[in-house]
Amino acid sequence: MGDVTQDLGRIQKMLENGNYDEARPLLKEYLAATPNDPLAIRFYGNTFAYTGFLGKAKKIWHDGLKKFPENVDLLYNYALAHYLQGNLFYARRYWKKALKFSPEDSEIYFNLGQIARDEGRLKLAINYWRKALQFKPDNVEVMNNIGVAYASMRSFGKASIWYKKAVKTDDNYALAHFNLANALFETGDLEGSQKHAESAAKLDPASHMETATLLTKKIKDKRAGAPAAKAV
C-alpha cells in the first residue's frame, strides 16, 4: 500500500469531500495491514455512520474501544451513536468516560447538557452548558440553549440576559434574535422585542418571517390595549 501515513491522509481527504463509499474499502484494506490505528477505526465507522448505517458504525467503534478504551474520539463517537438512537443512559456513560481523559472538552459538556435537557433536568443542563462556555466562551449556540432553558422555566429576565450575550457575540444569529424578541415581549420591553423580531426576520426570513410577523402583531395589539400615559 505504500507509506501508511500517506495512505491514511489520502483517505481522510476523501472523507472530507464526502466520498464515504469510495473510502470504505480503502480503510478496510488499510486496517487489515494496520489494525491498531484508532484514527483509522474511527474513520471506518464514520463511513457507515454518514451513509445511514449507524448500527454498523457503533459496532466498529465499540470493537475499537476494546483495544483503545481511553481513546477520546472513539468514546465520543460511540456515545454520539447511542444519543442519536435515543439511548441516553449509555450516551451519558460514554461521554462521561471521555470527559475523564479530556476534562476541558467543551463539546462533551455541551452534549451532556443536551441529555439533561432531553430528560427535563433543565438546571443540570444549564450547569453543563455553563461549563462548556468556560472552555469555549464564544459558543453562541450554548448561550442560546441556556436562554431557552431559562425561558422554559419562565425566567424570562434570565433568558434575555443569555440571548443578549449570544447576539452580542454574533449579531447575525437569527434564532437568538427571535428568542430574545419573545423573552423581551414577556418582560414587557415591547420596543426591544420588536427590534429583535425585525432583525430575526431580516437575517433569516425563511425561518422567522412568519413567526416574527405574528409577534409584531402581538406587540401592536398589546400597545393598543395599554393604558394611556398620564398627562403631565
Short mmCIF file of N, CA and C in Angstrom, two decimals, residues 11-157:
data_model
loop_
_atom_site.label_atom_id
_atom_site.label_comp_id
_atom_site.label_asym_id
_atom_site.label_seq_id
_atom_site.Cartn_x
_atom_site.Cartn_y
_atom_site.Cartn_z
N ILE A 11 -6.94 9.03 2.29
CA ILE A 11 -8.29 8.57 2.62
C ILE A 11 -9.06 9.65 3.39
N GLN A 12 -8.36 10.32 4.30
CA GLN A 12 -9.01 11.37 5.08
C GLN A 12 -9.53 12.48 4.16
N LYS A 13 -8.79 12.81 3.13
CA LYS A 13 -9.26 13.82 2.18
C LYS A 13 -10.53 13.37 1.47
N MET A 14 -10.62 12.08 1.16
CA MET A 14 -11.84 11.54 0.57
C MET A 14 -13.03 11.74 1.51
N LEU A 15 -12.80 11.46 2.78
CA LEU A 15 -13.87 11.61 3.77
C LEU A 15 -14.29 13.07 3.88
N GLU A 16 -13.32 13.96 3.87
CA GLU A 16 -13.63 15.39 3.97
C GLU A 16 -14.45 15.86 2.79
N ASN A 17 -14.29 15.19 1.64
CA ASN A 17 -15.07 15.53 0.45
C ASN A 17 -16.38 14.76 0.35
N GLY A 18 -16.68 13.95 1.38
CA GLY A 18 -17.94 13.22 1.41
C GLY A 18 -17.95 11.94 0.60
N ASN A 19 -16.78 11.45 0.20
CA ASN A 19 -16.71 10.22 -0.61
C ASN A 19 -16.58 9.00 0.30
N TYR A 20 -17.62 8.75 1.08
CA TYR A 20 -17.57 7.69 2.10
C TYR A 20 -17.54 6.30 1.49
N ASP A 21 -18.35 6.07 0.46
CA ASP A 21 -18.39 4.74 -0.16
C ASP A 21 -17.07 4.41 -0.84
N GLU A 22 -16.42 5.41 -1.39
CA GLU A 22 -15.11 5.21 -2.03
C GLU A 22 -14.03 4.95 -0.99
N ALA A 23 -14.13 5.64 0.13
CA ALA A 23 -13.11 5.50 1.18
C ALA A 23 -13.23 4.19 1.95
N ARG A 24 -14.44 3.64 2.04
CA ARG A 24 -14.66 2.48 2.91
C ARG A 24 -13.76 1.29 2.57
N PRO A 25 -13.73 0.81 1.31
CA PRO A 25 -12.87 -0.35 1.03
C PRO A 25 -11.38 -0.05 1.24
N LEU A 26 -10.98 1.19 1.02
CA LEU A 26 -9.58 1.55 1.25
C LEU A 26 -9.25 1.50 2.74
N LEU A 27 -10.19 1.94 3.56
CA LEU A 27 -9.98 1.86 5.01
C LEU A 27 -9.96 0.42 5.49
N LYS A 28 -10.81 -0.39 4.90
CA LYS A 28 -10.83 -1.81 5.27
C LYS A 28 -9.49 -2.46 4.95
N GLU A 29 -8.95 -2.13 3.78
CA GLU A 29 -7.64 -2.65 3.39
C GLU A 29 -6.53 -2.11 4.29
N TYR A 30 -6.63 -0.83 4.59
CA TYR A 30 -5.64 -0.19 5.47
C TYR A 30 -5.64 -0.86 6.84
N LEU A 31 -6.83 -1.12 7.39
CA LEU A 31 -6.93 -1.72 8.72
C LEU A 31 -6.48 -3.17 8.73
N ALA A 32 -6.61 -3.85 7.59
CA ALA A 32 -6.11 -5.22 7.51
C ALA A 32 -4.59 -5.25 7.68
N ALA A 33 -3.93 -4.20 7.16
CA ALA A 33 -2.48 -4.11 7.29
C ALA A 33 -2.04 -3.41 8.57
N THR A 34 -2.91 -2.49 9.06
CA THR A 34 -2.58 -1.68 10.25
C THR A 34 -3.77 -1.70 11.20
N PRO A 35 -4.01 -2.84 11.87
CA PRO A 35 -5.24 -2.98 12.66
C PRO A 35 -5.29 -2.14 13.94
N ASN A 36 -4.13 -1.70 14.41
CA ASN A 36 -4.10 -0.98 15.68
C ASN A 36 -3.94 0.52 15.49
N ASP A 37 -4.78 1.07 14.64
CA ASP A 37 -4.78 2.51 14.39
C ASP A 37 -6.16 3.05 14.76
N PRO A 38 -6.30 3.68 15.95
CA PRO A 38 -7.62 4.13 16.38
C PRO A 38 -8.23 5.19 15.47
N LEU A 39 -7.39 6.00 14.83
CA LEU A 39 -7.92 7.01 13.91
C LEU A 39 -8.57 6.35 12.71
N ALA A 40 -7.92 5.32 12.17
CA ALA A 40 -8.49 4.61 11.03
C ALA A 40 -9.78 3.88 11.43
N ILE A 41 -9.81 3.34 12.63
CA ILE A 41 -11.02 2.68 13.12
C ILE A 41 -12.17 3.68 13.19
N ARG A 42 -11.87 4.86 13.71
CA ARG A 42 -12.92 5.89 13.79
C ARG A 42 -13.39 6.29 12.39
N PHE A 43 -12.44 6.49 11.48
CA PHE A 43 -12.81 6.85 10.11
C PHE A 43 -13.66 5.76 9.46
N TYR A 44 -13.29 4.50 9.69
CA TYR A 44 -14.04 3.38 9.10
C TYR A 44 -15.48 3.39 9.60
N GLY A 45 -15.66 3.62 10.89
CA GLY A 45 -17.01 3.74 11.43
C GLY A 45 -17.75 4.91 10.82
N ASN A 46 -17.04 6.02 10.60
CA ASN A 46 -17.67 7.20 10.00
C ASN A 46 -18.25 6.90 8.63
N THR A 47 -17.57 6.04 7.85
CA THR A 47 -18.07 5.75 6.51
C THR A 47 -19.45 5.09 6.55
N PHE A 48 -19.74 4.39 7.63
CA PHE A 48 -21.06 3.80 7.80
C PHE A 48 -22.04 4.80 8.42
N ALA A 49 -21.57 5.53 9.43
CA ALA A 49 -22.45 6.47 10.12
C ALA A 49 -23.01 7.52 9.18
N TYR A 50 -22.17 8.02 8.27
CA TYR A 50 -22.60 9.10 7.38
C TYR A 50 -23.34 8.60 6.15
N THR A 51 -23.52 7.30 6.04
CA THR A 51 -24.29 6.75 4.91
C THR A 51 -25.51 5.98 5.39
N GLY A 52 -25.91 6.23 6.64
CA GLY A 52 -27.17 5.67 7.13
C GLY A 52 -27.07 4.36 7.87
N PHE A 53 -25.85 3.90 8.17
CA PHE A 53 -25.70 2.62 8.86
C PHE A 53 -25.09 2.86 10.24
N LEU A 54 -25.85 3.53 11.09
CA LEU A 54 -25.33 3.92 12.40
C LEU A 54 -25.05 2.71 13.28
N GLY A 55 -25.88 1.68 13.18
CA GLY A 55 -25.67 0.48 13.98
C GLY A 55 -24.35 -0.19 13.66
N LYS A 56 -24.02 -0.25 12.37
CA LYS A 56 -22.74 -0.83 11.95
C LYS A 56 -21.58 0.01 12.47
N ALA A 57 -21.73 1.34 12.35
CA ALA A 57 -20.69 2.25 12.85
C ALA A 57 -20.48 2.06 14.35
N LYS A 58 -21.57 1.94 15.07
CA LYS A 58 -21.49 1.78 16.52
C LYS A 58 -20.72 0.51 16.90
N LYS A 59 -20.96 -0.57 16.15
CA LYS A 59 -20.25 -1.82 16.43
C LYS A 59 -18.75 -1.67 16.18
N ILE A 60 -18.40 -0.97 15.10
CA ILE A 60 -16.98 -0.76 14.79
C ILE A 60 -16.31 0.04 15.90
N TRP A 61 -16.96 1.10 16.34
CA TRP A 61 -16.38 1.92 17.42
C TRP A 61 -16.31 1.15 18.73
N HIS A 62 -17.33 0.33 18.99
CA HIS A 62 -17.33 -0.48 20.22
C HIS A 62 -16.17 -1.46 20.20
N ASP A 63 -15.96 -2.12 19.06
CA ASP A 63 -14.84 -3.05 18.94
C ASP A 63 -13.51 -2.30 19.09
N GLY A 64 -13.46 -1.09 18.55
CA GLY A 64 -12.25 -0.28 18.70
C GLY A 64 -11.96 0.06 20.15
N LEU A 65 -13.01 0.29 20.92
CA LEU A 65 -12.83 0.63 22.33
C LEU A 65 -12.31 -0.55 23.15
N LYS A 66 -12.51 -1.76 22.66
CA LYS A 66 -11.93 -2.91 23.35
C LYS A 66 -10.41 -2.86 23.30
N LYS A 67 -9.89 -2.31 22.20
CA LYS A 67 -8.44 -2.17 22.05
C LYS A 67 -7.93 -0.87 22.66
N PHE A 68 -8.74 0.17 22.52
CA PHE A 68 -8.31 1.51 22.95
C PHE A 68 -9.38 2.14 23.86
N PRO A 69 -9.52 1.61 25.08
CA PRO A 69 -10.61 2.06 25.97
C PRO A 69 -10.50 3.50 26.43
N GLU A 70 -9.34 4.12 26.24
CA GLU A 70 -9.16 5.51 26.68
C GLU A 70 -9.11 6.48 25.51
N ASN A 71 -9.45 6.02 24.32
CA ASN A 71 -9.40 6.90 23.15
C ASN A 71 -10.62 7.82 23.15
N VAL A 72 -10.38 9.10 23.31
CA VAL A 72 -11.47 10.07 23.48
C VAL A 72 -12.36 10.13 22.24
N ASP A 73 -11.77 10.10 21.06
CA ASP A 73 -12.57 10.22 19.84
C ASP A 73 -13.49 9.02 19.64
N LEU A 74 -12.99 7.83 19.94
CA LEU A 74 -13.85 6.64 19.84
C LEU A 74 -14.95 6.68 20.90
N LEU A 75 -14.60 7.07 22.11
CA LEU A 75 -15.61 7.20 23.16
C LEU A 75 -16.67 8.22 22.76
N TYR A 76 -16.22 9.34 22.20
CA TYR A 76 -17.15 10.40 21.79
C TYR A 76 -18.10 9.89 20.72
N ASN A 77 -17.56 9.28 19.67
CA ASN A 77 -18.42 8.81 18.59
C ASN A 77 -19.38 7.72 19.04
N TYR A 78 -18.89 6.83 19.90
CA TYR A 78 -19.74 5.75 20.40
C TYR A 78 -20.88 6.32 21.24
N ALA A 79 -20.57 7.32 22.06
CA ALA A 79 -21.62 7.99 22.85
C ALA A 79 -22.61 8.69 21.93
N LEU A 80 -22.10 9.36 20.91
CA LEU A 80 -22.98 10.08 19.98
C LEU A 80 -23.92 9.12 19.27
N ALA A 81 -23.42 7.96 18.89
CA ALA A 81 -24.28 6.97 18.24
C ALA A 81 -25.42 6.56 19.16
N HIS A 82 -25.10 6.32 20.42
CA HIS A 82 -26.15 5.99 21.39
C HIS A 82 -27.15 7.14 21.52
N TYR A 83 -26.64 8.37 21.56
CA TYR A 83 -27.53 9.53 21.70
C TYR A 83 -28.48 9.62 20.52
N LEU A 84 -27.96 9.45 19.32
CA LEU A 84 -28.79 9.55 18.12
C LEU A 84 -29.83 8.44 18.05
N GLN A 85 -29.56 7.33 18.71
CA GLN A 85 -30.52 6.23 18.77
C GLN A 85 -31.46 6.34 19.97
N GLY A 86 -31.31 7.42 20.75
CA GLY A 86 -32.19 7.64 21.89
C GLY A 86 -31.78 6.92 23.16
N ASN A 87 -30.58 6.34 23.16
CA ASN A 87 -30.10 5.63 24.35
C ASN A 87 -29.35 6.60 25.26
N LEU A 88 -30.10 7.41 25.99
CA LEU A 88 -29.48 8.49 26.76
C LEU A 88 -28.58 7.97 27.88
N PHE A 89 -28.95 6.85 28.47
CA PHE A 89 -28.17 6.29 29.57
C PHE A 89 -26.75 5.97 29.12
N TYR A 90 -26.63 5.26 28.00
CA TYR A 90 -25.31 4.87 27.51
C TYR A 90 -24.57 6.05 26.90
N ALA A 91 -25.30 6.97 26.27
CA ALA A 91 -24.66 8.17 25.75
C ALA A 91 -23.98 8.94 26.88
N ARG A 92 -24.70 9.12 27.98
CA ARG A 92 -24.14 9.84 29.13
C ARG A 92 -22.93 9.08 29.69
N ARG A 93 -23.07 7.77 29.81
CA ARG A 93 -21.99 6.97 30.39
C ARG A 93 -20.69 7.14 29.59
N TYR A 94 -20.79 7.05 28.28
CA TYR A 94 -19.56 7.08 27.48
C TYR A 94 -19.03 8.50 27.30
N TRP A 95 -19.90 9.51 27.28
CA TRP A 95 -19.38 10.88 27.26
C TRP A 95 -18.68 11.21 28.58
N LYS A 96 -19.21 10.69 29.68
CA LYS A 96 -18.54 10.92 30.96
C LYS A 96 -17.19 10.20 31.02
N LYS A 97 -17.13 9.02 30.39
CA LYS A 97 -15.83 8.34 30.31
C LYS A 97 -14.84 9.17 29.50
N ALA A 98 -15.31 9.72 28.39
CA ALA A 98 -14.45 10.56 27.55
C ALA A 98 -13.97 11.79 28.33
N LEU A 99 -14.85 12.31 29.17
CA LEU A 99 -14.52 13.51 29.94
C LEU A 99 -13.38 13.26 30.91
N LYS A 100 -13.25 12.03 31.39
CA LYS A 100 -12.14 11.71 32.30
C LYS A 100 -10.79 11.90 31.63
N PHE A 101 -10.75 11.65 30.32
CA PHE A 101 -9.49 11.74 29.59
C PHE A 101 -9.34 13.07 28.85
N SER A 102 -10.43 13.83 28.78
CA SER A 102 -10.40 15.14 28.13
C SER A 102 -11.28 16.10 28.91
N PRO A 103 -10.83 16.49 30.12
CA PRO A 103 -11.69 17.23 31.05
C PRO A 103 -12.01 18.66 30.65
N GLU A 104 -11.39 19.15 29.58
CA GLU A 104 -11.67 20.52 29.13
C GLU A 104 -12.33 20.53 27.76
N ASP A 105 -13.02 19.46 27.44
CA ASP A 105 -13.67 19.32 26.14
C ASP A 105 -15.04 19.97 26.17
N SER A 106 -15.17 21.11 25.54
CA SER A 106 -16.42 21.87 25.54
C SER A 106 -17.58 21.09 24.92
N GLU A 107 -17.28 20.34 23.85
CA GLU A 107 -18.35 19.61 23.15
C GLU A 107 -18.96 18.54 24.04
N ILE A 108 -18.15 17.90 24.85
CA ILE A 108 -18.68 16.86 25.73
C ILE A 108 -19.62 17.47 26.76
N TYR A 109 -19.22 18.58 27.36
CA TYR A 109 -20.11 19.26 28.30
C TYR A 109 -21.40 19.70 27.61
N PHE A 110 -21.26 20.19 26.38
CA PHE A 110 -22.45 20.60 25.63
C PHE A 110 -23.40 19.42 25.46
N ASN A 111 -22.86 18.27 25.07
CA ASN A 111 -23.71 17.10 24.83
C ASN A 111 -24.32 16.55 26.10
N LEU A 112 -23.59 16.60 27.20
CA LEU A 112 -24.17 16.18 28.48
C LEU A 112 -25.32 17.11 28.86
N GLY A 113 -25.18 18.38 28.50
CA GLY A 113 -26.28 19.32 28.71
C GLY A 113 -27.49 18.97 27.85
N GLN A 114 -27.24 18.53 26.63
CA GLN A 114 -28.34 18.12 25.75
C GLN A 114 -29.11 16.95 26.34
N ILE A 115 -28.37 15.99 26.90
CA ILE A 115 -29.02 14.84 27.53
C ILE A 115 -29.87 15.30 28.71
N ALA A 116 -29.30 16.14 29.56
CA ALA A 116 -30.06 16.63 30.72
C ALA A 116 -31.31 17.38 30.27
N ARG A 117 -31.18 18.18 29.22
CA ARG A 117 -32.35 18.89 28.68
C ARG A 117 -33.41 17.91 28.20
N ASP A 118 -32.98 16.88 27.47
CA ASP A 118 -33.92 15.89 26.94
C ASP A 118 -34.65 15.16 28.06
N GLU A 119 -33.99 15.04 29.20
CA GLU A 119 -34.59 14.38 30.36
C GLU A 119 -35.42 15.35 31.20
N GLY A 120 -35.48 16.61 30.80
CA GLY A 120 -36.24 17.60 31.54
C GLY A 120 -35.53 18.15 32.76
N ARG A 121 -34.24 17.89 32.87
CA ARG A 121 -33.45 18.37 34.03
C ARG A 121 -32.75 19.66 33.61
N LEU A 122 -33.52 20.73 33.56
CA LEU A 122 -33.04 21.97 32.95
C LEU A 122 -31.94 22.64 33.75
N LYS A 123 -32.03 22.60 35.07
CA LYS A 123 -30.98 23.23 35.88
C LYS A 123 -29.64 22.51 35.69
N LEU A 124 -29.70 21.19 35.60
CA LEU A 124 -28.47 20.43 35.34
C LEU A 124 -27.94 20.74 33.95
N ALA A 125 -28.84 20.86 32.98
CA ALA A 125 -28.43 21.21 31.62
C ALA A 125 -27.70 22.55 31.61
N ILE A 126 -28.26 23.52 32.31
CA ILE A 126 -27.62 24.85 32.38
C ILE A 126 -26.23 24.74 32.99
N ASN A 127 -26.08 23.93 34.02
CA ASN A 127 -24.77 23.77 34.65
C ASN A 127 -23.74 23.21 33.67
N TYR A 128 -24.16 22.21 32.90
CA TYR A 128 -23.25 21.63 31.90
C TYR A 128 -22.90 22.65 30.82
N TRP A 129 -23.90 23.39 30.36
CA TRP A 129 -23.65 24.37 29.30
C TRP A 129 -22.75 25.51 29.77
N ARG A 130 -22.95 25.93 31.01
CA ARG A 130 -22.06 26.97 31.55
C ARG A 130 -20.62 26.45 31.62
N LYS A 131 -20.49 25.17 31.94
CA LYS A 131 -19.16 24.55 31.95
C LYS A 131 -18.58 24.53 30.55
N ALA A 132 -19.40 24.23 29.56
CA ALA A 132 -18.95 24.23 28.16
C ALA A 132 -18.41 25.60 27.77
N LEU A 133 -19.07 26.65 28.24
CA LEU A 133 -18.65 28.01 27.91
C LEU A 133 -17.31 28.39 28.56
N GLN A 134 -16.98 27.74 29.65
CA GLN A 134 -15.67 28.00 30.27
C GLN A 134 -14.53 27.68 29.31
N PHE A 135 -14.75 26.65 28.48
CA PHE A 135 -13.68 26.19 27.59
C PHE A 135 -13.87 26.66 26.15
N LYS A 136 -15.06 27.18 25.85
CA LYS A 136 -15.31 27.77 24.53
C LYS A 136 -16.27 28.93 24.72
N PRO A 137 -15.77 30.07 25.19
CA PRO A 137 -16.64 31.16 25.64
C PRO A 137 -17.41 31.88 24.53
N ASP A 138 -17.08 31.61 23.27
CA ASP A 138 -17.78 32.29 22.18
C ASP A 138 -18.83 31.41 21.50
N ASN A 139 -19.22 30.32 22.15
CA ASN A 139 -20.19 29.39 21.55
C ASN A 139 -21.60 29.94 21.72
N VAL A 140 -22.11 30.57 20.67
CA VAL A 140 -23.42 31.22 20.77
C VAL A 140 -24.57 30.22 20.87
N GLU A 141 -24.38 29.03 20.33
CA GLU A 141 -25.42 28.01 20.44
C GLU A 141 -25.65 27.63 21.90
N VAL A 142 -24.57 27.54 22.66
CA VAL A 142 -24.68 27.23 24.08
C VAL A 142 -25.39 28.37 24.82
N MET A 143 -25.02 29.60 24.51
CA MET A 143 -25.68 30.75 25.13
C MET A 143 -27.18 30.72 24.84
N ASN A 144 -27.53 30.45 23.60
CA ASN A 144 -28.94 30.39 23.23
C ASN A 144 -29.66 29.27 23.97
N ASN A 145 -29.00 28.11 24.08
CA ASN A 145 -29.60 26.98 24.80
C ASN A 145 -29.88 27.33 26.26
N ILE A 146 -28.94 28.02 26.89
CA ILE A 146 -29.16 28.43 28.28
C ILE A 146 -30.36 29.36 28.36
N GLY A 147 -30.46 30.27 27.41
CA GLY A 147 -31.63 31.15 27.37
C GLY A 147 -32.92 30.39 27.22
N VAL A 148 -32.93 29.41 26.33
CA VAL A 148 -34.14 28.60 26.11
C VAL A 148 -34.51 27.85 27.38
N ALA A 149 -33.51 27.33 28.09
CA ALA A 149 -33.79 26.61 29.33
C ALA A 149 -34.43 27.52 30.36
N TYR A 150 -33.90 28.73 30.51
CA TYR A 150 -34.50 29.67 31.45
C TYR A 150 -35.91 30.07 31.01
N ALA A 151 -36.09 30.27 29.71
CA ALA A 151 -37.42 30.62 29.21
C ALA A 151 -38.42 29.50 29.47
N SER A 152 -37.96 28.25 29.34
CA SER A 152 -38.83 27.10 29.62
C SER A 152 -39.26 27.06 31.07
N MET A 153 -38.42 27.64 31.95
CA MET A 153 -38.76 27.74 33.37
C MET A 153 -39.44 29.07 33.68
N ARG A 154 -39.78 29.81 32.62
CA ARG A 154 -40.47 31.09 32.70
C ARG A 154 -39.65 32.14 33.45
N SER A 155 -38.34 32.00 33.38
CA SER A 155 -37.44 33.02 33.92
C SER A 155 -36.97 33.88 32.74
N PHE A 156 -37.89 34.73 32.26
CA PHE A 156 -37.63 35.44 31.01
C PHE A 156 -36.54 36.50 31.15
N GLY A 157 -36.39 37.05 32.34
CA GLY A 157 -35.32 38.01 32.56
C GLY A 157 -33.95 37.36 32.39
#
